[in-house]
Every structure is written in C-alpha cells, then in structure tokens.
Coordinates of N, CA, C and O in Angstrom, one line a residue:
X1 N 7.3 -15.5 14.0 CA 7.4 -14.2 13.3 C 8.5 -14.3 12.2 O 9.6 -14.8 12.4
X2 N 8.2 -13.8 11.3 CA 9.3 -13.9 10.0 C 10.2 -12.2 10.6 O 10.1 -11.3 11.4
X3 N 11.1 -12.8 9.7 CA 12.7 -11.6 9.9 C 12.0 -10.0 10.0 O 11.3 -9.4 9.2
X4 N 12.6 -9.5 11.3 CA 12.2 -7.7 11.6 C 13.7 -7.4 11.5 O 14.7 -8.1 11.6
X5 N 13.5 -6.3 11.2 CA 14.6 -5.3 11.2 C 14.0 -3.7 11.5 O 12.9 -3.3 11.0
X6 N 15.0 -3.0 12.3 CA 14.8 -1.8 12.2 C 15.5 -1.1 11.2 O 16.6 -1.5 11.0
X7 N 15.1 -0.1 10.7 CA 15.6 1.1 9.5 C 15.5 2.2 10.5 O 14.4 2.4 11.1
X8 N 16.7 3.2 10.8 CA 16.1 4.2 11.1 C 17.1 5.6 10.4 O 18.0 5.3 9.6
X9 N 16.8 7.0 10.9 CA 17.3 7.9 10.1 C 17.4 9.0 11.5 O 16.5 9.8 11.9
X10 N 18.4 9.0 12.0 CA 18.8 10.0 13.3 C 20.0 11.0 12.5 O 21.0 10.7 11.8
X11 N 19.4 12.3 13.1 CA 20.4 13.4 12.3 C 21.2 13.8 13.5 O 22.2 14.5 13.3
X12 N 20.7 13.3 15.1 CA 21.7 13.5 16.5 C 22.2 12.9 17.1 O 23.2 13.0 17.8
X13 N 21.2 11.7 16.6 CA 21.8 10.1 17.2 C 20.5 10.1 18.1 O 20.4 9.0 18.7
X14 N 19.3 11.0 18.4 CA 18.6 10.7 19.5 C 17.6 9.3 19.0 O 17.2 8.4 19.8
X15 N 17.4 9.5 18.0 CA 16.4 8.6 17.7 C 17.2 7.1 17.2 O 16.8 6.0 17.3
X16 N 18.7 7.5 16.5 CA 19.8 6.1 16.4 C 19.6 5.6 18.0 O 19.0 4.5 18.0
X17 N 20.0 6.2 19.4 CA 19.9 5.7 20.7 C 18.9 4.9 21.0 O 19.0 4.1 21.9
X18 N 17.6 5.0 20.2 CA 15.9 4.2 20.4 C 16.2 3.2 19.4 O 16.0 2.1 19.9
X19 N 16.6 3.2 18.0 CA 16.4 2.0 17.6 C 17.6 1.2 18.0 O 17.4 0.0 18.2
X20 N 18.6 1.7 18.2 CA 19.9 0.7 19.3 C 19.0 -0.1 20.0 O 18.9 -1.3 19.7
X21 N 18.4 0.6 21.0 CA 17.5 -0.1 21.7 C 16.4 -1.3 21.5 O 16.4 -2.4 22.1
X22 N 15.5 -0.6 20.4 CA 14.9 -1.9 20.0 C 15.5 -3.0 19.4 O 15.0 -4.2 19.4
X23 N 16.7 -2.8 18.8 CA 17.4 -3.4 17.8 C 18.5 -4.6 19.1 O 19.3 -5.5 18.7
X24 N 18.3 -4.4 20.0 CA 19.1 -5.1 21.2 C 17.9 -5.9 22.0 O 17.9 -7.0 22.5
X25 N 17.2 -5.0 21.9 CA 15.9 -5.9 22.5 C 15.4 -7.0 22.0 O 14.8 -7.7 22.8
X26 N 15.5 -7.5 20.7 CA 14.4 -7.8 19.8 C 15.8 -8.5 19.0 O 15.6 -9.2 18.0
X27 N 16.8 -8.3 19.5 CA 18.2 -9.1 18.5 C 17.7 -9.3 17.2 O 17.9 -10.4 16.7
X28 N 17.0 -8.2 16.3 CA 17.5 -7.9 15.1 C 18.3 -6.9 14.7 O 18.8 -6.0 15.3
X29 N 18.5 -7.2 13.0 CA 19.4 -5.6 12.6 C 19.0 -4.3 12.6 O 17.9 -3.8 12.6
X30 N 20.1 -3.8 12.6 CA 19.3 -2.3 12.7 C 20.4 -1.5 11.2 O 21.5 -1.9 10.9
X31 N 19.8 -0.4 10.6 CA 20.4 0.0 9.3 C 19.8 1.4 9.7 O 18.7 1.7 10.0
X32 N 20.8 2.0 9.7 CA 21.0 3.3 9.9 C 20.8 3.9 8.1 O 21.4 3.2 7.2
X33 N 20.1 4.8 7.6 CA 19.5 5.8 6.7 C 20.6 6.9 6.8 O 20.7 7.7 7.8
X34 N 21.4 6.9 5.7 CA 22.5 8.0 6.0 C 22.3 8.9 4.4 O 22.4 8.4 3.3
X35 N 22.2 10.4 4.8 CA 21.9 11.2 2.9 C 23.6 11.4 2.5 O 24.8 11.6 2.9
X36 N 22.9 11.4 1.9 CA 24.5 11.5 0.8 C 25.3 12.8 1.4 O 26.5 12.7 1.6
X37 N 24.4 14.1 1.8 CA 25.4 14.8 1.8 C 24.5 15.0 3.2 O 23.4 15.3 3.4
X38 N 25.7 14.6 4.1 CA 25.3 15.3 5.9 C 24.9 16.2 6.0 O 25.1 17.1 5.2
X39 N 24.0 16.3 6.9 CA 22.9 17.7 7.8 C 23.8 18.0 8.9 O 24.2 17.2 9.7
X40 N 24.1 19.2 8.8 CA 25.6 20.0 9.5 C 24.1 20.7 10.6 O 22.9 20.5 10.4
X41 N 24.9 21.5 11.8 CA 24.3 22.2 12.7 C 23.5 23.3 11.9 O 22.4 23.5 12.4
X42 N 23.8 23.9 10.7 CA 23.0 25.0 10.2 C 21.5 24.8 9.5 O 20.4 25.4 9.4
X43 N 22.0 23.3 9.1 CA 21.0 22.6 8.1 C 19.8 22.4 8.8 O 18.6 22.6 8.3
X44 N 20.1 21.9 10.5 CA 19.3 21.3 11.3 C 18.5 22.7 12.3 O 17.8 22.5 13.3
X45 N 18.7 23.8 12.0 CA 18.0 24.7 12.7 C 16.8 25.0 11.8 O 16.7 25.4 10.7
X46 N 15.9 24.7 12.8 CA 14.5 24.9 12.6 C 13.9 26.2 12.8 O 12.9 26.6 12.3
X47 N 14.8 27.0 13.8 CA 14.1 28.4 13.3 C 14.4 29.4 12.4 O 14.1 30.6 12.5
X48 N 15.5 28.7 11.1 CA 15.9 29.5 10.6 C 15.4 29.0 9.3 O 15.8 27.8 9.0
X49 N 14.5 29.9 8.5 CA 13.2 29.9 7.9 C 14.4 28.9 6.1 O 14.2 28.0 5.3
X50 N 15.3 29.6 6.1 CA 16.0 29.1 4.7 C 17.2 28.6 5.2 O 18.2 29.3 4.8
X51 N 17.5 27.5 5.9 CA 18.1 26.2 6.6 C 17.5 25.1 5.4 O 16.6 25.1 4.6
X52 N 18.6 24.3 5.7 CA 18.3 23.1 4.6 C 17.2 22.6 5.3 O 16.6 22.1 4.4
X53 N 16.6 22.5 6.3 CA 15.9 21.1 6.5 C 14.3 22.0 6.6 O 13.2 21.5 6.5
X54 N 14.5 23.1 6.7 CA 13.1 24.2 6.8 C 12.7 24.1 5.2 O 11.6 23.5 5.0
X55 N 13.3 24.5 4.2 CA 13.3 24.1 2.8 C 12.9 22.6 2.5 O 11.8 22.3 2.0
X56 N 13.5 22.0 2.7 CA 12.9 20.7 2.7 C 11.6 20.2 3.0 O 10.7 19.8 2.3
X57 N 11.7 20.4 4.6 CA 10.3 20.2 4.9 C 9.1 20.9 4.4 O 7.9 20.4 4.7
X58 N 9.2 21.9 3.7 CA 8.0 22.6 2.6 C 8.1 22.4 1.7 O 7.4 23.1 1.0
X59 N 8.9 21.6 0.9 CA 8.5 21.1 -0.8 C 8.1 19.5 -0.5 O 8.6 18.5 0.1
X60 N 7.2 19.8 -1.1 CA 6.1 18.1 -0.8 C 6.8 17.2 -1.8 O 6.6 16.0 -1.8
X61 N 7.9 17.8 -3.0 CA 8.5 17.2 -4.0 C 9.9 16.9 -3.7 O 10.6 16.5 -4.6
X62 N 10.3 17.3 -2.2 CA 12.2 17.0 -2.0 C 12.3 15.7 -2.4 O 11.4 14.9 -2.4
X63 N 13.3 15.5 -2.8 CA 13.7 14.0 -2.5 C 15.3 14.1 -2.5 O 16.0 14.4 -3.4
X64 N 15.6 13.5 -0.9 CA 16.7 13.3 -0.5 C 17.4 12.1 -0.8 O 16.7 11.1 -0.7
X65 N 18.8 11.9 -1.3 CA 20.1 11.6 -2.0 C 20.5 10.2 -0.6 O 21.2 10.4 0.4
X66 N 20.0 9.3 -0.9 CA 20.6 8.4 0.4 C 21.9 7.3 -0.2 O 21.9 6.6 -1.2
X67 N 22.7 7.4 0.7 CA 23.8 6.5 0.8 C 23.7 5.3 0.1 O 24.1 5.0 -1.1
X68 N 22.9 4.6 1.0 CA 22.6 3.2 0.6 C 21.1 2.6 1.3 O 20.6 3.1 2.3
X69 N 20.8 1.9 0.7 CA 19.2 1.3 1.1 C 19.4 0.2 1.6 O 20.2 -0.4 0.9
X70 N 19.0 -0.8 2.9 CA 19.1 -2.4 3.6 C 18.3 -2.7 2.6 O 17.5 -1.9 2.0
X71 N 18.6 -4.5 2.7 CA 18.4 -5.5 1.9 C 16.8 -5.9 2.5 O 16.9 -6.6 3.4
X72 N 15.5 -5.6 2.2 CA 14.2 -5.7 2.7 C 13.8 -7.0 2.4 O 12.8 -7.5 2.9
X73 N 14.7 -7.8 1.4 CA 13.9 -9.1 0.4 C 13.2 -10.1 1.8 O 12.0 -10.5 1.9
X74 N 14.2 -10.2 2.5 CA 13.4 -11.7 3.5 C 12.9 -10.6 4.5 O 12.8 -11.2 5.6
X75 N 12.5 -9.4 4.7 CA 11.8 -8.6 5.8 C 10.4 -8.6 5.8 O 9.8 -8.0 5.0
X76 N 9.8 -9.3 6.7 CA 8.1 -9.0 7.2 C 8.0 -7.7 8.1 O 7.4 -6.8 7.6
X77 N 8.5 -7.6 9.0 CA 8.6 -6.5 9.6 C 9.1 -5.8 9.9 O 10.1 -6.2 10.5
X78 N 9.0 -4.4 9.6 CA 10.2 -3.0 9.7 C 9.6 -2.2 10.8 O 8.4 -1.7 10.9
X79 N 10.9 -2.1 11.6 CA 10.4 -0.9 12.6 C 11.0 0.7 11.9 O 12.2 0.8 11.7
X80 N 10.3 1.4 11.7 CA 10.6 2.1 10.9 C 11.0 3.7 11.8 O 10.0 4.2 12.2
X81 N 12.4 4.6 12.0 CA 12.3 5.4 13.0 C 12.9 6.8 12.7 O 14.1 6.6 12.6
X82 N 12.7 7.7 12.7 CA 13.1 9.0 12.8 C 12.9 10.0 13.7 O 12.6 9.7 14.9
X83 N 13.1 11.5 13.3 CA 12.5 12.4 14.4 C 11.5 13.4 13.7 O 11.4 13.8 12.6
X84 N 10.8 13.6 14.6 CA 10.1 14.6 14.4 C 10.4 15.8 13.7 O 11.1 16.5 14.5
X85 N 10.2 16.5 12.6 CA 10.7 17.5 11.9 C 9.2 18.3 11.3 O 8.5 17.8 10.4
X86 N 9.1 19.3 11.8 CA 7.6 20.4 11.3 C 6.5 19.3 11.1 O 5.8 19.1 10.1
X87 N 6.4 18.4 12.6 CA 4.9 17.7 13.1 C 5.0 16.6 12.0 O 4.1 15.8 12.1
X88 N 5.8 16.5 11.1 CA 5.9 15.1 10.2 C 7.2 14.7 9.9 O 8.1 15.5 10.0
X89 N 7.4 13.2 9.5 CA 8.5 12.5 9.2 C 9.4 13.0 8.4 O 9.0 13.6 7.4
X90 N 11.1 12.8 8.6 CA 12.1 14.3 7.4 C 11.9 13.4 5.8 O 11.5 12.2 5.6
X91 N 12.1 14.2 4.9 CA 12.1 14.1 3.8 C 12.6 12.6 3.1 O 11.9 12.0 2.3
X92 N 14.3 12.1 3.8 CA 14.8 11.3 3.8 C 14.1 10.4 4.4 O 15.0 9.7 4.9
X93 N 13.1 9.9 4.8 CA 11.9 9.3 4.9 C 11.1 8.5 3.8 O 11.0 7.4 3.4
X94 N 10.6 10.0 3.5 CA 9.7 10.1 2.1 C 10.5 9.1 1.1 O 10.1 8.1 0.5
X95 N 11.9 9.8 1.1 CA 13.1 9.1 0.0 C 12.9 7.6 0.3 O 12.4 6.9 -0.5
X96 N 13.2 7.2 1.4 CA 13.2 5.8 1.3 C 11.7 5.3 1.0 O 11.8 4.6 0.0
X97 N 10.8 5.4 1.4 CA 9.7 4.9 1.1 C 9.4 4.5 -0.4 O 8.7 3.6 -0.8
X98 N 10.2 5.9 -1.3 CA 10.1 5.5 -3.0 C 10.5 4.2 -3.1 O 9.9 3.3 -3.6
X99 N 12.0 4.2 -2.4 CA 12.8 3.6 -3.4 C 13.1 2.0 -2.8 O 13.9 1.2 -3.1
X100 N 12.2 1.9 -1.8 CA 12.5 0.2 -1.7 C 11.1 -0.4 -1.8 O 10.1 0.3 -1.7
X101 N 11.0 -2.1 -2.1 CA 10.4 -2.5 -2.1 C 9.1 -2.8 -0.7 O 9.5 -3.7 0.1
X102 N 8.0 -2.3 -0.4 CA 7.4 -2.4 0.5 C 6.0 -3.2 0.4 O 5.1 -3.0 1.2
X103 N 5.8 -4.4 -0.8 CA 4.9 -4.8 -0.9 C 4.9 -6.2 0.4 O 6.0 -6.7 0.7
X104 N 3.7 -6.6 0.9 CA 3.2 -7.3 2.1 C 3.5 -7.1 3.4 O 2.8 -7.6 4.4
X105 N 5.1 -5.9 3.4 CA 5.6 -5.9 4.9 C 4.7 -5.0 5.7 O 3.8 -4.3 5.3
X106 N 5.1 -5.2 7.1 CA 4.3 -4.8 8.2 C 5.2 -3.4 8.5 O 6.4 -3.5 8.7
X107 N 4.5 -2.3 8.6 CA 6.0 -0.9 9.3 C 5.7 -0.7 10.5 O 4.5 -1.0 10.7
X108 N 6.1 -0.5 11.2 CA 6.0 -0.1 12.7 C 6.6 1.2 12.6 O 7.8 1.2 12.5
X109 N 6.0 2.4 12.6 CA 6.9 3.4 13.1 C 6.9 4.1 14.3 O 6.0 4.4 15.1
X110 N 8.6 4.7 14.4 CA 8.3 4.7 15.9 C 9.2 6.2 15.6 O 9.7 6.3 14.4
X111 N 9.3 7.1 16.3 CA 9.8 8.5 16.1 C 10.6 9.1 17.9 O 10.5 8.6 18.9
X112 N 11.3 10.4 17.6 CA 11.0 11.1 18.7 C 10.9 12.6 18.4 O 10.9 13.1 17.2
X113 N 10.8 13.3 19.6 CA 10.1 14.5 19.1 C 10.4 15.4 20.6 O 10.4 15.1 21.8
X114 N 10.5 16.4 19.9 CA 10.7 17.7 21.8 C 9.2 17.8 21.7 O 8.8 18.2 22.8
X115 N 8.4 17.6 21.1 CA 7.0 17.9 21.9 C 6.1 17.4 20.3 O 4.9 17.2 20.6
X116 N 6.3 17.3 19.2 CA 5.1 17.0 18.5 C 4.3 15.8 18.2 O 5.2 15.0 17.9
X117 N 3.2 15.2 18.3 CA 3.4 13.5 18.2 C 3.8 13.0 16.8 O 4.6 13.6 16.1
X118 N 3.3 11.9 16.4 CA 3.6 10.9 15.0 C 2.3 10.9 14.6 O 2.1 9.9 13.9
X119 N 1.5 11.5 14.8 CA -0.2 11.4 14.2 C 0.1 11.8 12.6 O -0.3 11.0 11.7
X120 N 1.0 13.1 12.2 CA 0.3 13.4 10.7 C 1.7 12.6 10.3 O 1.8 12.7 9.1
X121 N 2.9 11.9 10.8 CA 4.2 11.5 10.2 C 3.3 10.1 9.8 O 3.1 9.9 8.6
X122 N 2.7 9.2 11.0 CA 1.9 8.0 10.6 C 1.1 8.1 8.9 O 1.4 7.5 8.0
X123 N 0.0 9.2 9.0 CA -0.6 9.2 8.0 C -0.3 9.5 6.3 O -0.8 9.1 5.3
X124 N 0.8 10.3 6.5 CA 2.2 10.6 5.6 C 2.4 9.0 4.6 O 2.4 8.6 3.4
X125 N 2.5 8.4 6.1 CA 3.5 7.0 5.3 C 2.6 6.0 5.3 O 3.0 4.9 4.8
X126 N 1.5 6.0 5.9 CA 0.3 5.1 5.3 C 0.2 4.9 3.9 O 0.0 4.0 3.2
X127 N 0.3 6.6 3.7 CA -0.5 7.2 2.2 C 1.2 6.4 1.2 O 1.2 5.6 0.4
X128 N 2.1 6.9 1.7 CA 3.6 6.8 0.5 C 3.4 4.8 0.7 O 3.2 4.2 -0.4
X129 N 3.5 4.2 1.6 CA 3.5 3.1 1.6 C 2.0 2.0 1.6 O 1.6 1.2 2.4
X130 N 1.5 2.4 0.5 CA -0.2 1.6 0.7 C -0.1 0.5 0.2 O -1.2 0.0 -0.1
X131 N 1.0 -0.3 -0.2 CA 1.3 -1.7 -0.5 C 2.0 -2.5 0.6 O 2.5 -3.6 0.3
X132 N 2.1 -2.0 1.7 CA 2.5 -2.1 3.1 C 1.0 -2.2 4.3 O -0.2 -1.9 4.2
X133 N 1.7 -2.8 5.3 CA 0.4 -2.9 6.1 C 1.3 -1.7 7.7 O 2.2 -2.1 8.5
X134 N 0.6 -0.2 7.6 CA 1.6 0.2 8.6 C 0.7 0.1 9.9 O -0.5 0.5 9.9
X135 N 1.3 -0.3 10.8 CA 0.8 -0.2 12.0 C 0.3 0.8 13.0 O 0.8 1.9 12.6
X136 N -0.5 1.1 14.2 CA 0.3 2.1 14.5 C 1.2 2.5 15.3 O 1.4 2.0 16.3
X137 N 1.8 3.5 14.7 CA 2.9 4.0 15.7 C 3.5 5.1 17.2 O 2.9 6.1 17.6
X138 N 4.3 4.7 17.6 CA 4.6 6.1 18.6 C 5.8 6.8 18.9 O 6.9 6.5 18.3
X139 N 5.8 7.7 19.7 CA 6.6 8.6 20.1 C 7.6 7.7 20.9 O 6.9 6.9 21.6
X140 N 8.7 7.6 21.2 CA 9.3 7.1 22.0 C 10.6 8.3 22.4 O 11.4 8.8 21.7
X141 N 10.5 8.4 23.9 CA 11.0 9.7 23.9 C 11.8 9.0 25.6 O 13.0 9.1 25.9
X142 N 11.0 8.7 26.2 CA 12.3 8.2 27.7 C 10.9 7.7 28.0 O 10.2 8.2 29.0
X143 N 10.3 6.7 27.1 CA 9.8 5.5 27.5 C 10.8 4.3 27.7 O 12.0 4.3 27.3
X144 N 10.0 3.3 28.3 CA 10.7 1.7 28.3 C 10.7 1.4 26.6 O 9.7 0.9 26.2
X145 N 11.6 1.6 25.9 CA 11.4 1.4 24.6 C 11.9 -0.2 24.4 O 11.6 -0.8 23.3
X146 N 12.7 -1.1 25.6 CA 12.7 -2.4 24.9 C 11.2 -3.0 25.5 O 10.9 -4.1 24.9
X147 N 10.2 -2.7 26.4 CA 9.2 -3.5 26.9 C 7.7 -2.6 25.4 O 6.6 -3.1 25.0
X148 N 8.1 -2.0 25.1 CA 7.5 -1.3 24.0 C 7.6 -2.6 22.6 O 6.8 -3.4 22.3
X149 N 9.0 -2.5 22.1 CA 9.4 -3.3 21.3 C 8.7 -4.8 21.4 O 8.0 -5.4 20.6
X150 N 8.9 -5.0 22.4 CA 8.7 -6.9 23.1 C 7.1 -6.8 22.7 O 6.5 -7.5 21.9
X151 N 6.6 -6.0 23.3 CA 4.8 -6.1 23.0 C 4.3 -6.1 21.9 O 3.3 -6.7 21.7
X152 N 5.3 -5.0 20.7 CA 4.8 -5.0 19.4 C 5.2 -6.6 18.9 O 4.2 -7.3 18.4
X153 N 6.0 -7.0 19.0 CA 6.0 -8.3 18.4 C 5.2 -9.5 18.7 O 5.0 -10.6 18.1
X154 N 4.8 -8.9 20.4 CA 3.8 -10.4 21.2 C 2.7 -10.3 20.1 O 2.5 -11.3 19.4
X155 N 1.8 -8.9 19.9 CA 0.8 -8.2 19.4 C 0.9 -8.8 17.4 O 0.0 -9.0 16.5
X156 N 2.0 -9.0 17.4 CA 1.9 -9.4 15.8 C 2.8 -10.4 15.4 O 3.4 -10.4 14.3
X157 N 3.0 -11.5 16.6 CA 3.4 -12.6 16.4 C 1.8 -13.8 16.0 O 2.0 -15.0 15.8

C-alpha cells in the first residue's frame, strides 16, 4: 500500500481521540485541521440558532480560514475525520477539500456523532472531491477503531 495518513478536524478532541487511534494503529501520520480563529464553547452550541457554527452550517458558501494544510504529494490514502455537525461534515471540511490537491487518492472517512450517521457527510464529499476515489465511510463512536482501521487497509491493500 502506498503512504496513508490521517487528516482530521476535532473541535473537543473527541474525534482527535479516534484518529490518535487509527493513526497508532496503522503507524501513520496524523494532521490535525486547525481554523484560523478557534470555535470557543459559544461558537459550538448547536441549539443556539445564531452560534458560529449554526451559521455556518447553513451557508452552503462558508469557507473556513485554516491554519495550515499537510503535505498530500506522496499520499494514496487519507483517512479523512471529523464530527458530526447538522447530519453533515463542519464547514472546515468543505475548506479543506477546495484547497488541496485530491486527484487519484483514496478518502476513507470516518466521523463521530451523539446520534446522526455519515450517510449525507459521505455524499457531501463524494460530490466536493470527484477527482478522489472516496470510500465508504463510518461512524466511529466506542467502536474497536484500531481493528476497524486494520481491515480498511487489508480491504485496499
């Protein structure tokens, strides 16, 4: 198998905790997705209708301000990870998907979520990355996420 890495984008650390995981499993890198300007406790409440991240997730045109982008040049495979935010992938997602290069790689995405799955986040990033081959993906939530890991690679070794 050519060079994996995971990318992921945790605003609690719950979903940084899962790619830790695969990223120890699978002894590749892992690159944490950090926005330019931090998502504070106010930003991240979801029942408060004009919260940064409630705003966000209803303009189909945000585009979030990231840190810095990993080096993708020798990557075949990206496990690609976030959380669940309004039943699809956060914005800073979307952002990255513009702005790096995704032509031939494989994505694996993997998410977590208090209860929604990755069905419309998967299709989301089919559609932003269609010069990519994305796989499919799942919820990893207090699954075995390194026997998860190990299989995706037996499966696309």
């Amino acid at each position: 198998m050519q060079k994996a890495m995971v990318v992921c984008f945790s605003a609690t650390s719950t979903t940084l905790k899962v790619a830790q995981e695969i990223s120890k499993a699978l002894q590749i890198e892992l690159f944490k997705l950090e926005p330019v300007k931090p998502y504070t406790r106010a930003d991240l409440d979801w029942t408060n209708p004009t919260s940064r991240t409630s705003k966000e997730q209803k303009d189909a045109t945000c585009e979030v301000a990231i840190k810095a982008l990993p080096n993708l040049q020798e990557v075949k495979l990206l496990f690609l990870g976030f959380p669940i935010w309004w039943y699809q992938e956060p914005k800073i997602i979307d952002s990255f998907l513009q702005k790096v290069n995704l032509d031939g790689k494989i994505i694996v995405p993997f998410a977590t979520s208090g209860g929604s799955g990755i069905v419309k986040a998967q299709l989301e990033i089919q559609k932003r990355a269609s010069n990519a081959q994305v796989k499919y993906g799942q919820c990893l939530n207090s699954e075995d996420v390194a026997s998860w890991a190990k299989s995706v690679m037996d499966r696309l070794a």
